[in-house]
Amino acid sequence: MLCFQAPLSDLTDALRCRIDWSTHRSDHCVNTGWRVLPYWVVLHVVEGAYHCEWAEGGGVSARPGRVLLVPAGARHALSFEAGTVTDGLHISFSLHHAVDVFSGHTVPTVISDEATGVARATASLTALLANQGTDALQVAAARQAAAYGFLAQVLAVSRERPERRHHLAALKRLEAALALIDRHVDRVPTVEELAARCALSRNRFTELFKATLGQSPKQYLDQQRLRRAMSLLVHSDQAVAEIATGLGFCDPFHFSKRFKQLTGESPSDYRRQVRQTLLR
């Protein structure tokens, strides 16, 4: 029987943070158009206002003192009012190799004035990221502490889903397979190989994987490859064909087709559009 209470040491070892972009007290605001990003977008509005529309309908607005949170993988469009100033982050927190920490919580899309801890944590983290400092180790330690402080503040105003503890235990059971996928995203391990890593039968592994992650191992791998492609397109200068090959797609045409199905844009258009929004 699976243990529903994951030990603290397990979670500490499994938890990762990555920040792909940040800005502090910036008045460089953009109307993004529709886009999908592989990480959470965090906007702490200092002055003015930011508005977010969702592709599936509806929208939210964040005004001074509030924090707008856009989930990773959500198709959205941002717009702003004249004179807007923000602290901004593209950030991801993962457990057991690329599983979004927030998947076990219902996170508010706009965190209001009452939850000032999130606003302060965002401002503190972006300020540290903007400060180069002279002692690299001290700077790295301060940034890591601020990043996890931000996470703690967001979790404090989020609602834990009833199945979260069972979800954490199941992720721990699947950790060896998730690690293999993370290390070898350029190839497709067989289900038998993944199941063997977890000491499970093929059927039991597939059942547990789908129940825990909501998709088959192949679908999960495909998603991870495409999300990694998004990051490489924006934050590296690798050619599209090189990215496709490095992530194990059979050819650039197939990669472009799958990428457009997910994001609505070709890899080249995606690279150009997202990079334009990050200029300061």
Short mmCIF file of C-alpha atoms in Angstrom, two decimals:
data_model
loop_
_atom_site.label_atom_id
_atom_site.label_comp_id
_atom_site.label_asym_id
_atom_site.label_seq_id
_atom_site.Cartn_x
_atom_site.Cartn_y
_atom_site.Cartn_z
CA MET A 1 0.00 0.00 0.00
CA LEU A 2 1.29 3.48 -0.84
CA CYS A 3 2.11 5.84 2.00
CA PHE A 4 0.01 8.99 1.75
CA GLN A 5 2.44 11.15 3.76
CA ALA A 6 5.57 11.97 1.77
CA PRO A 7 8.56 12.55 4.11
CA LEU A 8 9.95 16.08 4.16
CA SER A 9 13.39 14.88 3.00
CA ASP A 10 11.81 13.29 -0.08
CA LEU A 11 10.09 16.53 -1.05
CA THR A 12 13.21 18.59 -0.39
CA ASP A 13 15.27 16.40 -2.69
CA ALA A 14 12.53 16.31 -5.34
CA LEU A 15 11.82 20.05 -5.45
CA ARG A 16 13.39 22.18 -8.17
CA CYS A 17 13.11 25.82 -9.19
CA ARG A 18 13.93 27.44 -12.53
CA ILE A 19 13.67 31.12 -13.47
CA ASP A 20 13.90 31.88 -17.19
CA TRP A 21 13.28 35.64 -17.11
CA SER A 22 12.72 38.42 -14.62
CA THR A 23 12.34 42.18 -14.45
CA HIS A 24 12.15 44.58 -11.50
CA ARG A 25 10.16 47.83 -11.47
CA SER A 26 9.94 47.82 -15.26
CA ASP A 27 7.74 50.06 -17.37
CA HIS A 28 8.46 47.98 -20.48
CA CYS A 29 5.02 46.42 -20.83
CA VAL A 30 3.65 44.65 -23.90
CA ASN A 31 0.43 43.45 -25.44
CA THR A 32 1.51 39.87 -26.01
CA GLY A 33 -1.14 38.49 -28.33
CA TRP A 34 -2.14 34.85 -27.83
CA ARG A 35 0.65 32.68 -26.50
CA VAL A 36 1.51 29.55 -24.52
CA LEU A 37 4.56 29.41 -22.24
CA PRO A 38 6.20 26.43 -20.49
CA TYR A 39 6.46 28.26 -17.16
CA TRP A 40 4.27 30.37 -14.88
CA VAL A 41 4.02 34.09 -15.62
CA VAL A 42 4.03 36.25 -12.48
CA LEU A 43 3.27 39.98 -12.69
CA HIS A 44 3.25 42.12 -9.56
CA VAL A 45 1.60 45.38 -10.59
CA VAL A 46 3.23 48.41 -8.99
CA GLU A 47 1.43 51.06 -11.06
CA GLY A 48 -1.28 50.88 -13.73
CA ALA A 49 -2.94 47.58 -14.61
CA TYR A 50 -2.43 44.34 -16.52
CA HIS A 51 -5.29 42.37 -18.09
CA CYS A 52 -5.25 38.69 -19.02
CA GLU A 53 -7.66 36.91 -21.37
CA TRP A 54 -7.94 33.11 -21.53
CA ALA A 55 -8.35 31.26 -24.82
CA GLU A 56 -11.20 29.22 -23.36
CA GLY A 57 -13.03 32.41 -22.40
CA GLY A 58 -13.08 34.99 -19.63
CA GLY A 59 -10.34 37.11 -18.18
CA VAL A 60 -8.93 38.85 -15.11
CA SER A 61 -7.28 42.18 -14.26
CA ALA A 62 -4.57 43.08 -11.74
CA ARG A 63 -4.15 46.58 -10.37
CA PRO A 64 -1.53 48.11 -8.04
CA GLY A 65 -0.57 45.86 -5.13
CA ARG A 66 -1.99 42.75 -6.80
CA VAL A 67 -0.20 39.82 -8.39
CA LEU A 68 -1.33 38.16 -11.62
CA LEU A 69 -0.45 34.46 -12.03
CA VAL A 70 -0.75 32.73 -15.41
CA PRO A 71 -0.34 28.92 -15.26
CA ALA A 72 2.26 27.15 -17.37
CA GLY A 73 0.73 25.80 -20.56
CA ALA A 74 -2.33 28.09 -20.47
CA ARG A 75 -3.11 29.87 -23.75
CA HIS A 76 -3.51 33.52 -22.84
CA ALA A 77 -3.10 37.12 -24.02
CA LEU A 78 -1.84 40.01 -21.89
CA SER A 79 -2.60 43.70 -22.32
CA PHE A 80 -1.82 46.71 -20.15
CA GLU A 81 -2.84 50.27 -19.37
CA ALA A 82 -0.61 53.28 -20.03
CA GLY A 83 1.87 53.98 -17.23
CA THR A 84 1.99 50.38 -15.96
CA VAL A 85 5.05 49.32 -13.93
CA THR A 86 5.60 45.73 -12.81
CA ASP A 87 7.86 43.17 -11.23
CA GLY A 88 7.79 40.14 -13.54
CA LEU A 89 8.89 36.51 -13.51
CA HIS A 90 8.83 33.46 -15.72
CA ILE A 91 9.24 30.76 -13.10
CA SER A 92 8.64 27.05 -12.62
CA PHE A 93 8.68 24.83 -9.55
CA SER A 94 8.73 21.10 -10.19
CA LEU A 95 8.61 17.87 -8.24
CA HIS A 96 10.14 14.59 -9.36
CA HIS A 97 11.41 15.83 -12.71
CA ALA A 98 9.11 18.35 -14.40
CA VAL A 99 5.81 17.77 -12.56
CA ASP A 100 4.38 21.21 -11.72
CA VAL A 101 4.30 21.79 -7.95
CA PHE A 102 1.06 23.74 -8.33
CA SER A 103 -0.73 20.77 -9.94
CA GLY A 104 -1.77 19.70 -6.44
CA HIS A 105 -3.30 23.09 -5.61
CA THR A 106 -5.92 25.51 -6.85
CA VAL A 107 -3.95 28.73 -7.27
CA PRO A 108 -5.68 32.13 -7.53
CA THR A 109 -5.08 33.87 -10.86
CA VAL A 110 -5.11 37.26 -9.14
CA ILE A 111 -3.80 37.54 -5.59
CA SER A 112 -5.40 40.53 -3.93
CA ASP A 113 -4.16 43.22 -1.58
CA GLU A 114 -5.02 41.12 1.46
CA ALA A 115 -2.26 38.63 0.56
CA THR A 116 0.56 41.16 0.58
CA GLY A 117 3.11 38.43 1.33
CA VAL A 118 3.06 37.32 -2.30
CA ALA A 119 3.56 40.88 -3.55
CA ARG A 120 6.47 41.43 -1.17
CA ALA A 121 8.03 38.08 -2.09
CA THR A 122 7.76 38.86 -5.81
CA ALA A 123 9.32 42.28 -5.37
CA SER A 124 12.11 40.86 -3.20
CA LEU A 125 12.94 38.05 -5.63
CA THR A 126 12.98 40.26 -8.73
CA ALA A 127 15.15 42.82 -6.93
CA LEU A 128 17.68 40.12 -6.03
CA LEU A 129 17.67 38.81 -9.59
CA ALA A 130 18.39 42.32 -10.87
CA ASN A 131 21.30 42.73 -8.43
CA GLN A 132 24.46 41.11 -9.80
CA GLY A 133 26.39 41.40 -6.52
CA THR A 134 30.07 40.61 -6.01
CA ASP A 135 29.96 37.32 -4.11
CA ALA A 136 28.51 34.73 -6.49
CA LEU A 137 27.81 32.16 -3.76
CA GLN A 138 26.09 34.66 -1.50
CA VAL A 139 23.99 35.97 -4.38
CA ALA A 140 22.99 32.43 -5.43
CA ALA A 141 22.00 31.53 -1.86
CA ALA A 142 19.95 34.70 -1.45
CA ARG A 143 18.15 34.13 -4.76
CA GLN A 144 17.34 30.52 -3.90
CA ALA A 145 15.99 31.52 -0.50
CA ALA A 146 13.87 34.26 -2.09
CA ALA A 147 12.53 31.88 -4.76
CA TYR A 148 11.37 29.32 -2.21
CA GLY A 149 10.03 32.12 -0.02
CA PHE A 150 7.90 33.20 -2.98
CA LEU A 151 6.69 29.59 -3.41
CA ALA A 152 5.73 29.37 0.27
CA GLN A 153 3.72 32.59 0.04
CA VAL A 154 1.81 31.43 -3.06
CA LEU A 155 1.04 28.04 -1.50
CA ALA A 156 -0.22 29.83 1.63
CA VAL A 157 -2.99 31.52 -0.39
CA SER A 158 -3.76 28.47 -2.56
CA ARG A 159 -6.18 25.65 -1.80
CA GLU A 160 -4.76 22.15 -1.50
CA ARG A 161 -6.67 19.62 -3.56
CA PRO A 162 -8.05 16.63 -1.62
CA GLU A 163 -6.02 14.13 -3.65
CA ARG A 164 -2.69 15.95 -3.23
CA ARG A 165 -1.13 13.67 -0.60
CA HIS A 166 -1.99 10.56 -2.57
CA HIS A 167 -0.67 12.34 -5.67
CA LEU A 168 2.69 13.01 -3.98
CA ALA A 169 3.03 9.38 -2.92
CA ALA A 170 2.23 8.17 -6.43
CA LEU A 171 4.79 10.57 -7.94
CA LYS A 172 7.41 9.17 -5.59
CA ARG A 173 6.51 5.67 -6.82
CA LEU A 174 7.00 6.82 -10.43
CA GLU A 175 10.15 8.85 -9.77
CA ALA A 176 12.59 6.46 -11.50
CA ALA A 177 10.54 6.52 -14.72
CA LEU A 178 10.13 10.30 -14.62
CA ALA A 179 13.89 10.69 -14.09
CA LEU A 180 14.60 8.48 -17.11
CA ILE A 181 12.27 10.55 -19.30
CA ASP A 182 13.84 13.77 -18.01
CA ARG A 183 17.38 12.58 -18.77
CA HIS A 184 16.57 11.08 -22.17
CA VAL A 185 13.88 13.37 -23.58
CA ASP A 186 15.49 12.86 -27.02
CA ARG A 187 14.27 9.28 -27.22
CA VAL A 188 11.14 7.32 -26.38
CA PRO A 189 11.74 4.67 -23.69
CA THR A 190 9.45 1.67 -23.98
CA VAL A 191 6.66 1.29 -21.45
CA GLU A 192 8.31 -1.97 -20.38
CA GLU A 193 11.57 -0.14 -19.69
CA LEU A 194 9.84 2.55 -17.67
CA ALA A 195 7.80 0.00 -15.70
CA ALA A 196 10.93 -2.02 -14.90
CA ARG A 197 12.60 1.10 -13.47
CA CYS A 198 9.71 1.36 -11.02
CA ALA A 199 9.57 -2.39 -10.31
CA LEU A 200 6.00 -2.53 -11.58
CA SER A 201 4.24 -4.65 -14.17
CA ARG A 202 3.48 -2.96 -17.48
CA ASN A 203 -0.25 -2.82 -16.77
CA ARG A 204 0.12 -1.56 -13.20
CA PHE A 205 2.65 1.07 -14.29
CA THR A 206 0.44 2.36 -17.11
CA GLU A 207 -2.57 2.48 -14.80
CA LEU A 208 -0.69 4.36 -12.08
CA PHE A 209 0.94 6.76 -14.57
CA LYS A 210 -2.38 7.74 -16.18
CA ALA A 211 -4.14 8.06 -12.82
CA THR A 212 -1.35 10.27 -11.44
CA LEU A 213 -0.45 12.45 -14.42
CA GLY A 214 -3.65 12.31 -16.45
CA GLN A 215 -1.91 11.08 -19.61
CA SER A 216 -0.04 8.11 -20.99
CA PRO A 217 3.78 7.93 -20.75
CA LYS A 218 4.03 8.70 -24.48
CA GLN A 219 1.76 11.74 -24.16
CA TYR A 220 3.73 12.95 -21.15
CA LEU A 221 7.05 12.60 -23.00
CA ASP A 222 5.66 14.44 -26.01
CA GLN A 223 4.48 17.27 -23.76
CA GLN A 224 7.87 17.52 -22.03
CA ARG A 225 9.68 17.65 -25.36
CA LEU A 226 7.45 20.42 -26.67
CA ARG A 227 7.73 22.45 -23.48
CA ARG A 228 11.50 22.12 -23.58
CA ALA A 229 11.37 23.22 -27.21
CA MET A 230 9.49 26.39 -26.19
CA SER A 231 12.23 27.28 -23.73
CA LEU A 232 15.04 26.55 -26.22
CA LEU A 233 13.37 28.63 -28.92
CA VAL A 234 13.20 31.66 -26.64
CA HIS A 235 16.38 31.33 -24.58
CA SER A 236 18.85 29.77 -27.03
CA ASP A 237 20.04 30.52 -30.54
CA GLN A 238 19.82 26.92 -31.77
CA ALA A 239 18.28 26.50 -35.21
CA VAL A 240 14.80 24.99 -35.35
CA ALA A 241 16.14 21.88 -37.10
CA GLU A 242 18.79 21.47 -34.42
CA ILE A 243 16.20 21.71 -31.64
CA ALA A 244 13.98 19.16 -33.41
CA THR A 245 16.86 16.69 -33.74
CA GLY A 246 18.09 17.24 -30.19
CA LEU A 247 14.65 16.50 -28.78
CA GLY A 248 14.24 13.30 -30.78
CA PHE A 249 11.67 14.35 -33.39
CA CYS A 250 11.95 12.34 -36.60
CA ASP A 251 12.29 15.49 -38.75
CA PRO A 252 11.80 19.29 -38.53
CA PHE A 253 8.48 19.10 -40.41
CA HIS A 254 6.95 16.72 -37.87
CA PHE A 255 8.31 18.87 -35.03
CA SER A 256 6.85 22.06 -36.54
CA LYS A 257 3.47 20.38 -37.05
CA ARG A 258 3.27 19.16 -33.45
CA PHE A 259 4.53 22.47 -32.12
CA LYS A 260 1.88 24.43 -34.01
CA GLN A 261 -0.85 22.09 -32.76
CA LEU A 262 0.11 22.97 -29.19
CA THR A 263 0.89 26.68 -29.48
CA GLY A 264 -0.97 27.83 -32.60
CA GLU A 265 2.29 29.11 -34.11
CA SER A 266 5.24 27.73 -36.07
CA PRO A 267 8.51 27.44 -34.08
CA SER A 268 10.01 30.43 -35.93
CA ASP A 269 6.96 32.64 -35.36
CA TYR A 270 6.82 31.57 -31.70
CA ARG A 271 10.49 32.46 -31.20
CA ARG A 272 10.06 35.91 -32.75
CA GLN A 273 6.80 36.75 -30.97
CA VAL A 274 7.85 35.70 -27.46
CA ARG A 275 11.29 37.27 -27.71
CA GLN A 276 9.71 40.58 -28.66
CA THR A 277 7.68 40.54 -25.45
CA LEU A 278 10.83 40.04 -23.32
CA LEU A 279 12.75 43.06 -24.61
CA ARG A 280 13.35 45.62 -21.89
#
